[in-house]
Coordinates of C-alpha atoms in Angstrom, one line a residue:
Chain A
X152 CA 0.0 0.0 0.0
X153 CA 1.2 3.5 -0.7
X154 CA 1.6 5.3 2.6
X155 CA 3.1 8.6 3.3
X156 CA 6.8 8.1 3.8
X157 CA 7.8 11.0 6.1
X158 CA 9.6 8.6 8.5
X159 CA 12.1 7.4 5.9
X160 CA 13.8 10.7 5.4
X161 CA 16.6 11.6 7.8
X162 CA 15.3 14.1 10.3
X163 CA 18.7 16.0 10.4
X164 CA 21.4 16.4 7.8
X165 CA 24.0 14.2 9.6
X166 CA 26.7 14.9 7.0
X167 CA 26.6 18.6 7.7
X168 CA 26.5 17.9 11.4
X169 CA 29.7 15.8 10.9
X170 CA 31.3 18.8 9.2
X171 CA 30.4 21.1 12.1
X172 CA 31.9 18.6 14.5
X173 CA 35.1 18.5 12.6
X174 CA 35.4 22.3 12.4
X175 CA 34.6 22.9 16.0
X176 CA 38.0 22.3 17.6
X177 CA 39.9 24.6 15.1
X178 CA 37.3 27.3 15.5
X179 CA 39.0 29.4 18.2
X180 CA 42.4 27.9 18.3
X181 CA 44.1 30.8 16.5
X182 CA 42.5 33.3 18.8
X183 CA 43.6 31.3 21.9
X184 CA 47.2 31.2 20.5
X185 CA 47.2 34.9 20.0
X186 CA 45.8 35.6 23.5
X187 CA 48.4 33.3 25.1
X188 CA 51.2 35.2 23.4
X189 CA 49.7 38.6 24.2
X190 CA 49.2 37.8 27.9
X191 CA 52.7 36.3 28.2
X192 CA 54.3 39.5 26.9
X193 CA 52.2 41.7 29.2
X194 CA 53.3 39.4 32.1
X195 CA 57.0 39.4 31.0
X196 CA 57.1 43.2 30.7
X197 CA 55.5 43.6 34.2
X198 CA 57.9 41.1 35.6
X199 CA 60.8 43.0 34.0
X200 CA 59.7 46.3 35.6
X201 CA 59.3 44.6 39.0
X202 CA 62.8 43.0 38.9
X203 CA 64.4 46.4 37.9
X204 CA 62.6 48.2 40.6
X205 CA 63.6 45.6 43.3
X206 CA 67.2 45.4 42.0
X207 CA 68.0 49.1 41.3
X208 CA 65.2 50.9 43.0
X209 CA 64.5 52.7 39.7
X210 CA 63.9 51.9 36.0
X211 CA 67.4 52.3 34.5
X212 CA 66.9 52.4 30.8
X213 CA 64.4 55.2 29.8
X214 CA 64.1 54.2 26.1
X215 CA 63.3 50.6 27.0
X216 CA 61.4 51.1 30.2
X217 CA 59.3 54.1 29.3
X218 CA 58.8 53.7 25.6
X219 CA 59.3 50.2 24.2
X220 CA 57.9 48.2 27.1
X221 CA 54.7 50.4 27.7
X222 CA 54.1 50.1 23.9
X223 CA 54.5 46.3 24.2
X224 CA 52.0 46.2 27.1
X225 CA 49.6 48.5 25.3
X226 CA 49.5 46.6 22.0
X227 CA 49.5 43.1 23.6
X228 CA 47.1 44.0 26.3
X229 CA 44.7 45.6 23.8
X230 CA 44.9 42.6 21.5
X231 CA 44.3 40.2 24.4
X232 CA 41.3 42.2 25.7
X233 CA 39.7 42.3 22.3
X234 CA 40.3 38.6 21.5
X235 CA 39.2 37.5 25.0
X236 CA 35.9 39.4 24.5
X237 CA 35.3 37.8 21.2
X238 CA 36.2 34.3 22.5
X239 CA 33.7 34.6 25.4
X240 CA 30.9 36.2 23.4
X241 CA 31.1 33.1 21.2
X242 CA 31.1 35.2 18.0
X243 CA 33.3 35.6 15.0
X244 CA 34.4 39.1 15.9
X245 CA 35.2 41.9 13.4
X246 CA 37.4 40.7 10.5
X247 CA 39.4 44.0 10.5
X248 CA 40.2 43.8 14.2
X249 CA 40.9 40.1 14.0
X250 CA 43.6 40.7 11.4
X251 CA 44.8 43.9 13.0
X252 CA 45.5 42.4 16.4
X253 CA 47.4 39.5 14.8
X254 CA 49.5 41.6 12.5
X255 CA 50.3 44.3 15.1
X256 CA 51.4 41.6 17.6
X257 CA 53.7 39.9 15.0
X258 CA 55.2 43.2 13.7
X259 CA 55.8 44.5 17.2
X260 CA 57.4 41.2 18.2
X261 CA 59.7 41.6 15.2
X262 CA 60.7 45.1 16.2
X263 CA 61.5 43.8 19.7
X264 CA 63.6 41.1 18.2
X265 CA 65.5 43.6 16.0
X266 CA 66.1 46.0 18.9
X267 CA 67.3 43.2 21.1
X268 CA 69.6 41.7 18.6
X269 CA 71.1 44.9 17.4
X270 CA 71.1 47.0 20.6
X271 CA 71.8 44.6 23.5
X272 CA 74.4 44.9 26.2
X273 CA 75.4 41.3 25.8
X274 CA 76.2 39.4 22.6
X275 CA 75.4 36.0 24.1
X276 CA 71.9 36.9 25.4
X277 CA 71.1 38.9 22.2
X278 CA 71.7 35.9 20.0
X279 CA 69.7 33.7 22.4
X280 CA 66.8 36.2 22.5
X281 CA 66.9 36.8 18.8
X282 CA 66.6 33.1 18.2
X283 CA 63.7 32.7 20.7
X284 CA 61.8 35.8 19.3
X285 CA 62.3 34.4 15.8
X286 CA 61.0 31.0 16.7
X287 CA 57.9 32.5 18.3
X288 CA 57.2 34.9 15.5
X289 CA 57.5 32.2 12.9
X290 CA 55.1 30.0 14.9
X291 CA 52.6 32.8 15.2
X292 CA 52.7 33.9 11.6
X293 CA 52.3 30.2 10.6
X294 CA 49.4 29.4 12.8
X295 CA 47.6 32.7 13.3
X296 CA 48.2 34.3 9.9
X297 CA 49.3 32.0 7.1
X298 CA 52.1 29.9 5.6
X299 CA 53.4 32.6 3.3
X300 CA 53.7 35.0 6.2
X301 CA 55.8 32.4 8.0
X302 CA 58.1 32.0 5.0
X303 CA 58.5 35.8 4.8
X304 CA 59.2 36.1 8.4
X305 CA 61.8 33.3 8.3
X306 CA 63.6 35.3 5.6
X307 CA 63.4 38.5 7.8
X308 CA 64.8 36.6 10.8
X309 CA 67.7 35.2 8.7
X310 CA 68.6 38.7 7.5
X311 CA 68.4 40.1 11.0
X312 CA 70.7 37.3 12.2
X313 CA 73.1 37.9 9.4
X314 CA 73.3 41.7 10.2
X315 CA 73.8 41.0 13.9
X316 CA 76.5 38.5 13.3
X317 CA 78.2 40.9 10.8
X318 CA 78.0 43.9 13.1
X319 CA 79.4 41.8 16.0
X320 CA 82.3 40.9 13.8
X321 CA 82.7 37.5 12.1
X322 CA 86.0 36.9 13.9
X323 CA 84.5 37.4 17.4
X324 CA 85.2 34.5 19.8
X325 CA 83.9 33.7 23.3
X326 CA 86.7 33.4 25.9
X327 CA 85.7 31.8 29.1
X328 CA 87.5 32.1 32.5
X329 CA 88.1 29.4 35.0
X330 CA 86.4 29.6 38.5
X331 CA 89.7 30.7 40.1
X332 CA 90.2 33.4 37.5
X333 CA 86.7 34.7 38.2
X334 CA 87.3 34.7 42.0
X335 CA 90.6 36.6 41.5
X336 CA 89.0 39.1 39.0
X337 CA 86.1 39.9 41.3
X338 CA 88.4 40.3 44.3
X339 CA 90.5 42.8 42.3
X340 CA 87.4 44.7 41.2
X341 CA 86.3 44.9 44.9
X342 CA 89.6 46.2 45.8
X343 CA 89.3 48.9 43.1
X344 CA 92.3 47.5 41.3
X345 CA 92.9 49.9 38.4
X346 CA 93.8 47.1 36.0
X347 CA 90.6 45.2 36.8
X348 CA 88.5 48.4 36.6
X349 CA 89.9 49.1 33.2
X350 CA 89.2 45.6 32.0
X351 CA 85.6 46.0 33.3
X352 CA 85.2 49.2 31.2
X353 CA 86.5 47.4 28.1
X354 CA 84.1 44.5 28.5
X355 CA 81.3 47.0 28.9
X356 CA 82.3 48.7 25.7
X357 CA 82.6 45.4 23.8
X358 CA 79.3 44.2 25.2
X359 CA 80.7 41.1 26.8
X360 CA 79.9 41.9 30.4
X361 CA 79.6 38.7 32.4
X362 CA 76.1 37.8 33.3
X363 CA 74.6 35.5 35.9
X364 CA 73.4 32.0 34.9
X365 CA 70.0 32.8 36.4
X366 CA 69.4 35.4 33.7
X367 CA 69.9 32.7 31.0
X368 CA 67.5 30.5 32.9
X369 CA 64.9 33.2 33.1
X370 CA 65.2 33.9 29.3
X371 CA 65.0 30.2 28.6
X372 CA 61.9 29.8 30.8
X373 CA 60.0 32.8 29.2
X374 CA 60.6 31.8 25.7
X375 CA 59.9 28.2 26.4
X376 CA 56.6 29.3 27.9
X377 CA 55.9 31.3 24.7
X378 CA 56.4 28.3 22.6
X379 CA 54.6 25.9 25.0
X380 CA 51.3 27.9 25.2
X381 CA 50.5 28.1 21.5
X382 CA 51.6 24.5 21.1
X383 CA 49.3 23.5 23.9
X384 CA 46.3 25.0 22.2
X385 CA 47.3 23.6 18.8
X386 CA 47.9 20.2 20.4
X387 CA 44.5 20.5 22.1
X388 CA 43.0 21.0 18.8
X389 CA 44.7 17.9 17.4
X390 CA 43.5 15.9 20.4
X391 CA 40.0 17.0 20.0
X392 CA 40.0 16.2 16.3
X393 CA 41.3 12.7 17.1
X394 CA 38.5 12.3 19.6
X395 CA 35.9 13.6 17.2
X396 CA 36.9 11.5 14.2
X397 CA 35.2 8.2 15.4
X398 CA 32.0 10.1 16.1
X399 CA 32.2 11.7 12.7
X400 CA 32.8 8.3 11.1
X401 CA 29.8 6.8 12.8
X402 CA 27.6 9.8 11.8
X403 CA 28.7 9.3 8.2
X404 CA 27.9 5.6 8.4
X405 CA 24.4 6.4 9.8
X406 CA 23.9 8.9 7.0
X407 CA 25.0 6.5 4.3
X408 CA 22.8 3.8 5.8
X409 CA 19.8 6.1 5.9
X410 CA 20.5 7.2 2.3
X411 CA 20.6 3.6 1.0
X412 CA 17.6 2.7 3.1
X413 CA 15.8 5.7 1.5
X414 CA 16.9 4.6 -1.9
X415 CA 15.6 1.1 -1.3
X416 CA 12.3 2.5 0.0
X417 CA 12.0 4.9 -2.9
X418 CA 12.7 2.0 -5.3
X419 CA 10.1 -0.2 -3.7
X420 CA 7.6 2.6 -3.6
X421 CA 8.4 3.5 -7.2
X422 CA 7.9 -0.1 -8.2
X423 CA 4.6 -0.3 -6.3
X424 CA 3.4 2.9 -7.9
X425 CA 4.4 1.6 -11.2
X426 CA 2.5 -1.7 -10.6
X427 CA -0.5 0.2 -9.3
X428 CA -0.5 2.5 -12.4
X429 CA -0.2 -0.5 -14.7
X430 CA -3.0 -2.3 -13.0
X431 CA -5.2 0.7 -13.3
X432 CA -4.6 1.3 -17.0
X433 CA -3.8 -2.2 -18.4
X434 CA -7.3 -3.6 -18.0
X435 CA -9.1 -0.6 -19.5
X436 CA -11.1 -1.1 -22.7
X437 CA -9.4 0.2 -25.9
X438 CA -10.3 1.3 -29.4
X439 CA -10.8 -2.3 -30.5
X440 CA -13.6 -2.7 -28.0
X441 CA -15.2 0.7 -28.9
X442 CA -15.2 -0.2 -32.6
X443 CA -17.2 -3.3 -31.9
X444 CA -20.0 -1.3 -30.3
X445 CA -22.9 -1.4 -32.8
X446 CA -24.9 1.8 -33.3
X447 CA -22.6 3.6 -31.0
X448 CA -19.6 5.8 -31.3
X449 CA -17.6 5.4 -28.1
X450 CA -14.6 7.2 -26.8
X451 CA -13.0 7.1 -23.3
X452 CA -10.1 8.6 -21.6
X453 CA -8.5 8.3 -18.1
X454 CA -6.0 10.9 -16.8
X455 CA -4.3 9.6 -13.7
X456 CA -3.3 11.8 -10.8
X457 CA 0.3 11.8 -9.5
X458 CA -0.8 9.3 -6.8
X459 CA -2.6 6.5 -8.5
X460 CA -6.3 6.6 -7.7
X461 CA -9.1 4.1 -8.2
X462 CA -11.0 5.2 -11.2
X463 CA -12.6 2.5 -13.4
X464 CA -14.6 2.3 -16.6
X465 CA -15.7 -0.6 -18.7
X466 CA -17.2 -1.0 -22.3
X467 CA -18.3 -4.5 -23.2
X468 CA -19.9 -4.8 -26.7
X469 CA -22.1 -7.9 -26.9
X470 CA -22.7 -10.3 -29.8
X471 CA -26.4 -9.4 -29.7
X472 CA -25.6 -5.8 -30.6
X473 CA -26.1 -4.4 -27.2
X474 CA -23.3 -2.9 -25.1
X475 CA -22.6 -3.0 -21.3
X476 CA -21.0 0.0 -19.7
X477 CA -19.6 0.4 -16.2
X478 CA -18.1 3.4 -14.4
X479 CA -16.8 3.6 -10.9
X480 CA -14.5 5.1 -8.4
X481 CA -12.7 3.2 -5.6
X482 CA -12.1 5.0 -2.3
X483 CA -8.5 6.1 -1.5
X484 CA -5.6 5.4 -3.8
X485 CA -2.6 3.1 -4.3
X486 CA -2.0 -0.5 -5.0
X487 CA -4.9 -1.8 -2.9
X488 CA -7.4 0.5 -4.7
X489 CA -5.9 -0.8 -8.0
X490 CA -6.6 -4.4 -6.8
X491 CA -10.2 -3.6 -5.9
X492 CA -10.6 -2.1 -9.3
X493 CA -9.2 -5.2 -10.9
X494 CA -11.5 -7.4 -8.9
X495 CA -14.5 -5.2 -9.9
X496 CA -13.6 -5.5 -13.6
X497 CA -13.3 -9.3 -13.3
X498 CA -16.6 -9.6 -11.5
X499 CA -18.4 -7.4 -14.1
X500 CA -16.9 -9.3 -17.0
X501 CA -17.7 -12.7 -15.6
X502 CA -21.3 -11.8 -14.7
X503 CA -22.3 -9.6 -17.7
X504 CA -20.1 -10.4 -20.7
X505 CA -22.1 -12.9 -22.8
X506 CA -24.4 -13.7 -19.9
X507 CA -28.1 -13.0 -19.4
X508 CA -28.2 -11.7 -15.9
X509 CA -30.3 -8.8 -14.8
X510 CA -28.3 -5.6 -14.1
X511 CA -29.5 -5.4 -10.5
X512 CA -28.6 -9.0 -9.8
X513 CA -25.2 -8.5 -11.2
X514 CA -24.6 -5.5 -9.0
X515 CA -25.8 -7.4 -5.9
X516 CA -23.4 -10.2 -6.7
X517 CA -20.5 -7.8 -7.4
X518 CA -21.2 -6.2 -4.0
X519 CA -21.1 -9.7 -2.3
X520 CA -17.9 -10.7 -4.1
X521 CA -16.1 -7.4 -3.3
X522 CA -17.4 -7.2 0.3
X523 CA -16.0 -10.7 1.1
X524 CA -12.7 -10.0 -0.6
X525 CA -12.2 -6.5 0.8
X526 CA -13.4 -7.0 4.3
X527 CA -12.6 -10.7 4.9
X528 CA -9.5 -11.2 2.8
X529 CA -7.8 -7.8 2.4
X530 CA -9.0 -6.7 5.9
X531 CA -9.6 -3.3 4.4
X532 CA -12.4 -0.6 4.3
X533 CA -12.2 0.4 0.6
X534 CA -15.4 0.5 -1.3
X535 CA -16.6 2.0 -4.6
X536 CA -19.3 3.8 -6.3
X537 CA -20.4 1.9 -9.3
X538 CA -23.0 2.3 -12.0
X539 CA -23.7 -0.4 -14.6
X540 CA -25.4 0.5 -17.9
X541 CA -26.8 -1.6 -20.7
X542 CA -27.6 -0.1 -24.0
X543 CA -30.0 -2.2 -26.1
X544 CA -32.0 -1.1 -29.1
X545 CA -32.3 2.6 -28.4
X546 CA -32.7 2.2 -24.6
X547 CA -30.3 2.4 -21.8
X548 CA -31.0 0.7 -18.5
X549 CA -28.9 1.8 -15.5
X550 CA -28.3 0.6 -11.9
X551 CA -25.9 1.4 -9.1
X552 CA -24.9 4.7 -7.5
X553 CA -22.2 6.7 -9.0
X554 CA -22.1 10.3 -10.3
X555 CA -24.9 11.4 -12.5
X556 CA -25.1 10.4 -16.2
X557 CA -25.1 13.5 -18.5
X558 CA -27.5 13.2 -21.4
X559 CA -27.6 15.6 -24.3
X560 CA -30.5 14.9 -26.6
X561 CA -30.1 15.7 -30.3
X562 CA -32.9 18.2 -30.3
X563 CA -32.4 19.7 -26.9
X564 CA -30.4 22.8 -26.4
X565 CA -29.1 21.8 -22.9
X566 CA -27.8 18.6 -21.4
X567 CA -29.6 17.0 -18.5
X568 CA -28.4 14.9 -15.6
X569 CA -29.8 11.5 -14.7
X570 CA -29.3 11.1 -11.0
X571 CA -28.0 7.7 -9.8
X572 CA -28.3 8.5 -6.1
X573 CA -31.3 6.3 -5.5
X574 CA -30.1 3.4 -7.7
X575 CA -27.7 1.9 -5.2
X576 CA -25.2 2.2 -2.4
X577 CA -21.4 2.1 -1.9
X578 CA -20.3 -1.3 -3.2
X579 CA -18.2 -3.6 -1.0
X580 CA -18.9 -1.7 2.2
X581 CA -21.7 -3.9 3.7
X582 CA -23.5 -7.0 2.8
X583 CA -26.4 -6.1 5.0
X584 CA -29.5 -5.2 3.0
X585 CA -27.5 -3.8 0.1
X586 CA -30.0 -5.2 -2.4
X587 CA -32.8 -3.2 -0.7
X588 CA -31.2 0.0 -2.1
X589 CA -30.5 -1.3 -5.6
X590 CA -32.9 0.1 -8.2
X591 CA -33.0 0.3 -11.9
X592 CA -34.1 3.0 -14.2
X593 CA -33.9 3.5 -18.0
X594 CA -34.0 6.2 -20.6
X595 CA -34.3 6.4 -24.3
X596 CA -31.1 6.8 -26.2
X597 CA -32.1 8.0 -29.7
X598 CA -30.1 8.7 -32.8
X599 CA -27.8 11.7 -32.3
X600 CA -28.1 11.6 -28.5
X601 CA -24.9 11.9 -26.5
X602 CA -24.3 10.3 -23.1
X603 CA -21.4 11.3 -20.9
X604 CA -20.1 9.2 -18.0
X605 CA -17.5 10.7 -15.7
X606 CA -15.8 10.4 -12.3
X607 CA -15.7 13.1 -9.6
X608 CA -12.1 13.8 -10.6
X609 CA -13.5 15.8 -13.5
X610 CA -16.2 17.8 -11.6
X611 CA -14.1 18.3 -8.5
X612 CA -10.9 19.3 -10.4
X613 CA -9.7 22.3 -8.3
X614 CA -7.9 25.4 -9.4
X615 CA -5.6 27.6 -7.4
X616 CA -8.5 29.6 -6.0
X617 CA -9.9 26.4 -4.7
X618 CA -12.8 26.6 -7.1
X619 CA -14.2 23.4 -8.6
X620 CA -14.6 22.7 -12.3
X621 CA -18.2 21.6 -11.6
X622 CA -20.9 19.8 -13.6
X623 CA -22.3 22.9 -15.2
X624 CA -19.1 23.9 -16.8
X625 CA -18.6 20.3 -18.1
X626 CA -22.1 20.2 -19.5
X627 CA -21.5 23.5 -21.3
X628 CA -18.3 22.1 -22.9
X629 CA -20.3 19.1 -24.1
X630 CA -23.0 21.3 -25.5
X631 CA -20.5 23.5 -27.3
X632 CA -18.8 20.5 -28.9
X633 CA -21.8 18.3 -29.6
X634 CA -21.2 18.1 -33.3
X635 CA -17.7 16.8 -32.9
X636 CA -16.8 13.1 -32.7
X637 CA -16.9 11.3 -29.3
X638 CA -13.1 11.3 -29.2
X639 CA -12.9 15.0 -29.9
X640 CA -15.6 15.7 -27.2
X641 CA -13.6 13.7 -24.6
X642 CA -10.4 15.6 -25.5
X643 CA -12.2 19.0 -25.5
X644 CA -13.6 18.4 -22.0
X645 CA -10.1 17.3 -20.7
X646 CA -8.5 20.3 -22.3
X647 CA -11.0 22.6 -20.6
X648 CA -10.4 20.9 -17.2
X649 CA -6.6 21.4 -17.5
X650 CA -7.1 25.0 -18.6
X651 CA -9.3 25.5 -15.6
X652 CA -6.9 24.1 -12.9
X653 CA -4.0 26.0 -14.4
X654 CA -0.8 25.4 -12.6
X655 CA -2.4 23.3 -9.9
X656 CA -1.6 19.6 -9.8
X657 CA -4.3 17.1 -10.7
X658 CA -5.5 15.8 -7.3
X659 CA -7.7 12.9 -8.5
X660 CA -8.0 10.7 -11.6
X661 CA -10.2 12.0 -14.3
X662 CA -12.2 9.5 -16.3
X663 CA -14.6 10.4 -19.2
X664 CA -16.7 8.1 -21.4
X665 CA -18.6 9.7 -24.2
X666 CA -21.2 7.6 -26.1
X667 CA -22.9 8.9 -29.2
X668 CA -25.8 7.1 -30.8
X669 CA -24.9 7.1 -34.5
X670 CA -27.4 8.9 -36.7
X671 CA -27.4 6.6 -39.7
Chain B
X460 CA -13.2 17.9 23.2
X461 CA -11.6 18.9 20.0
X462 CA -9.8 17.4 17.0
X463 CA -8.0 19.2 14.3
X464 CA -7.8 17.1 11.1
X465 CA -6.1 18.9 8.2
X466 CA -8.2 22.0 7.3
X467 CA -11.1 20.9 9.4
X468 CA -12.1 20.9 13.1
X469 CA -14.3 18.6 15.1
X470 CA -15.7 19.9 18.3
X471 CA -17.8 17.8 20.8
X472 CA -20.1 19.4 23.2
X473 CA -20.7 16.6 25.7
X474 CA -23.6 18.3 27.5
X475 CA -25.6 18.5 24.3
X476 CA -24.2 15.2 22.8
X477 CA -23.4 17.4 19.8
X478 CA -20.5 17.0 17.4
X479 CA -19.8 19.9 15.1
X480 CA -17.7 19.3 12.0
X481 CA -16.4 22.3 10.2
X482 CA -14.0 23.3 7.5
X483 CA -12.8 21.2 4.5
X484 CA -11.8 17.6 5.2
X485 CA -9.5 16.1 2.7
X486 CA -7.1 13.8 4.5
X487 CA -4.8 11.9 2.2
X488 CA -6.0 8.3 2.8
X489 CA -8.1 6.0 4.9
X490 CA -5.3 5.4 7.4
X491 CA -5.1 9.2 8.1
X492 CA -8.8 9.1 8.9
X493 CA -8.2 6.6 11.8
X494 CA -7.9 9.5 14.3
X495 CA -11.2 11.0 13.1
X496 CA -12.9 7.6 13.4
X497 CA -11.6 7.1 17.0
X498 CA -12.7 10.6 17.9
X499 CA -16.3 10.0 16.6
X500 CA -16.5 6.7 18.4
X501 CA -15.4 8.4 21.6
X502 CA -18.1 11.0 21.1
X503 CA -20.6 8.1 20.6
X504 CA -19.4 6.5 23.8
X505 CA -20.1 9.7 25.7
X506 CA -23.6 10.2 24.2
X507 CA -26.1 8.2 26.1
X508 CA -29.0 7.9 23.6
X509 CA -28.5 10.1 20.6
X510 CA -25.5 11.8 19.0
X511 CA -26.1 14.8 16.8
X512 CA -23.5 15.4 14.1
X513 CA -23.7 18.9 12.7
X514 CA -22.1 19.1 9.2
X515 CA -23.7 22.3 8.1
X516 CA -20.3 24.1 8.0
X517 CA -18.4 21.2 6.6
X518 CA -17.8 22.4 3.0
X519 CA -16.1 19.2 1.7
X520 CA -15.5 15.6 2.7
X521 CA -13.6 13.3 0.4
X522 CA -14.5 9.7 -0.4
X523 CA -12.1 8.4 2.3
X524 CA -13.9 10.6 4.8
X525 CA -17.3 9.4 3.7
X526 CA -16.1 5.8 4.0
X527 CA -14.8 6.5 7.5
X528 CA -18.2 8.0 8.5
X529 CA -20.0 5.0 6.9
X530 CA -17.9 2.6 8.9
X531 CA -18.7 4.5 12.1
X532 CA -22.4 4.2 11.3
X533 CA -22.1 0.5 10.5
X534 CA -20.3 0.0 13.8
X535 CA -23.0 1.9 15.8
X536 CA -25.6 -0.1 14.0
X537 CA -24.2 -3.3 15.5
X538 CA -24.2 -1.7 19.0
X539 CA -27.7 -0.3 18.4
X540 CA -26.9 2.9 20.5
X541 CA -26.6 5.8 20.3
X542 CA -28.9 6.7 17.4
X543 CA -27.5 9.3 15.0
X544 CA -28.9 12.6 13.7
X545 CA -27.0 14.3 10.9
X546 CA -27.6 18.0 10.3
X547 CA -26.8 19.0 6.7
X548 CA -27.2 21.8 4.2
X549 CA -28.0 22.1 0.6
X550 CA -25.3 24.7 0.3
X551 CA -22.7 22.0 -0.3
X552 CA -23.4 19.5 -3.1
X553 CA -21.7 16.5 -1.6
X554 CA -23.9 16.5 1.5
X555 CA -27.2 15.7 -0.1
X556 CA -25.8 12.5 -1.7
X557 CA -23.6 11.3 1.2
X558 CA -26.1 12.0 3.9
X559 CA -28.8 10.1 2.0
X560 CA -26.5 7.1 1.9
X561 CA -25.9 7.3 5.7
X562 CA -29.6 6.6 6.2
X563 CA -29.4 3.6 3.9
X564 CA -26.6 2.2 6.0
X565 CA -28.7 2.4 9.2
X566 CA -32.3 3.3 9.5
X567 CA -31.7 4.8 13.0
X568 CA -29.3 7.3 11.4
X569 CA -31.6 10.3 10.6
X570 CA -30.8 13.2 8.4
X571 CA -32.1 16.7 8.6
X572 CA -31.2 19.0 5.7
X573 CA -31.9 22.7 5.9

């Protein structure tokens, strides 16, 4: 049975969810790296001021302590505040400020490196600091900015190193003193030995003043911290990605399973729809049958809606020159409605074709057959409206309730309706006193008269304004085209219906049977 | 008690044993009408002797809906109670035909058309 298939489609796009999961860890990593570096520099500058004040009671180097370091704190502090704000507000920030804070941090770091390496009191620490600054700058440019920036900065650092090395003098050598030599030298300095004082002045001039090991340790620690923090966040990102990957894979598996299940379901439904459509149309009478109808010019047409409905019509020419007609509409749609229609056709054919059964009796038996099959076997509630007609020698007998029969007499201006309401009941719904409601009526069908049988798909065809095509409109089309062939009349009515509904989809099958009593 | 079914609404006034159906009822298939069927049967349970079903503001009911109502009538016919009174109107073409059929299904299902 064709049921609505809302449950088979995935509720959420798992593939896009997987993509989101993958991008989540890297989302704020760059910002975190930048914040870590900014805060470290603010911390280092503050620490430097504190040490100077404790050691000397004042800030000894005005250029460094009152210009460079305050600028460093200002730039890094500003960048850290901005990026922390964006990070906690869980937004993307302003692109201009995002780039600006990153670039200013990097450029200022570079200036620091240059000033240290070319303007430092000690060759040893200047090279050490230059290396450390360079390493950090390259790391930031590579992670926060981009690869090209990292390459450019690598070149800048190499040039800076070359210049520093060149200025120092390529022939410069470190000469270390033994412990005893240091003790003697410091004793002489304390005793204000002129020779020792002179040497001290020269070392100052040549920027090879001896420095304590603790300073090296401090520099080492600060720069290692600068390297560690960004690496920590970058590493966190890698860890998170690794953790997320199995989840992502299982999501993708679910998605692909759902997709293939959907494909299978679609294929099955497509096949079912195809079978239902075939059932509906394969058993319909065709031109060969119409041509065998004596005295009559018959044409019929069925237009099926997107969802297969349960329309049905039958034309059975008889050897005695009479013709049986049937028209009906099964409730609901889909394969089961198609099967009910198939059973109806078989029952009609076996009872009426070539037989001599009264129309009313045939209808009662059809009801019994269908009721038993639908209710007992199919365990279903489908039923149908069904009218059976028998044309014989200028007279049409009719039984069973369906839509009205439209009759346009040759000499009448307007068509009339022959009501079938009191001729029967829904077929296959109940076996209880069905026959009590089955009646038969008849009308003359003279030369040139036209009879139109239809299903409610035609009269209830709805346009975009929710207006129905209606029986009056259909009768007018019939009247207008009365001189055309049956086939042309069928096509004209269909054309008018489609023109009426416009862009709106066909909601129900449309079946039309036009019978003309030939004039000669 | 109330039930929304597509573009239609069913309201049951228990004190009057009155079920008002309004709007346009075009549910896609018989299965979708199960909830309507259950609702009507619940209204019948709560109506001691007679259930009045007012359809005067029901502009459309498709064939699956008519079948559903028919099945409810046949079900109540077996139980013998409550009897049914359908209120209809000539304003909507489908009502005349369908309501007439309801009386055929069960003689105790009466129809009153304005």
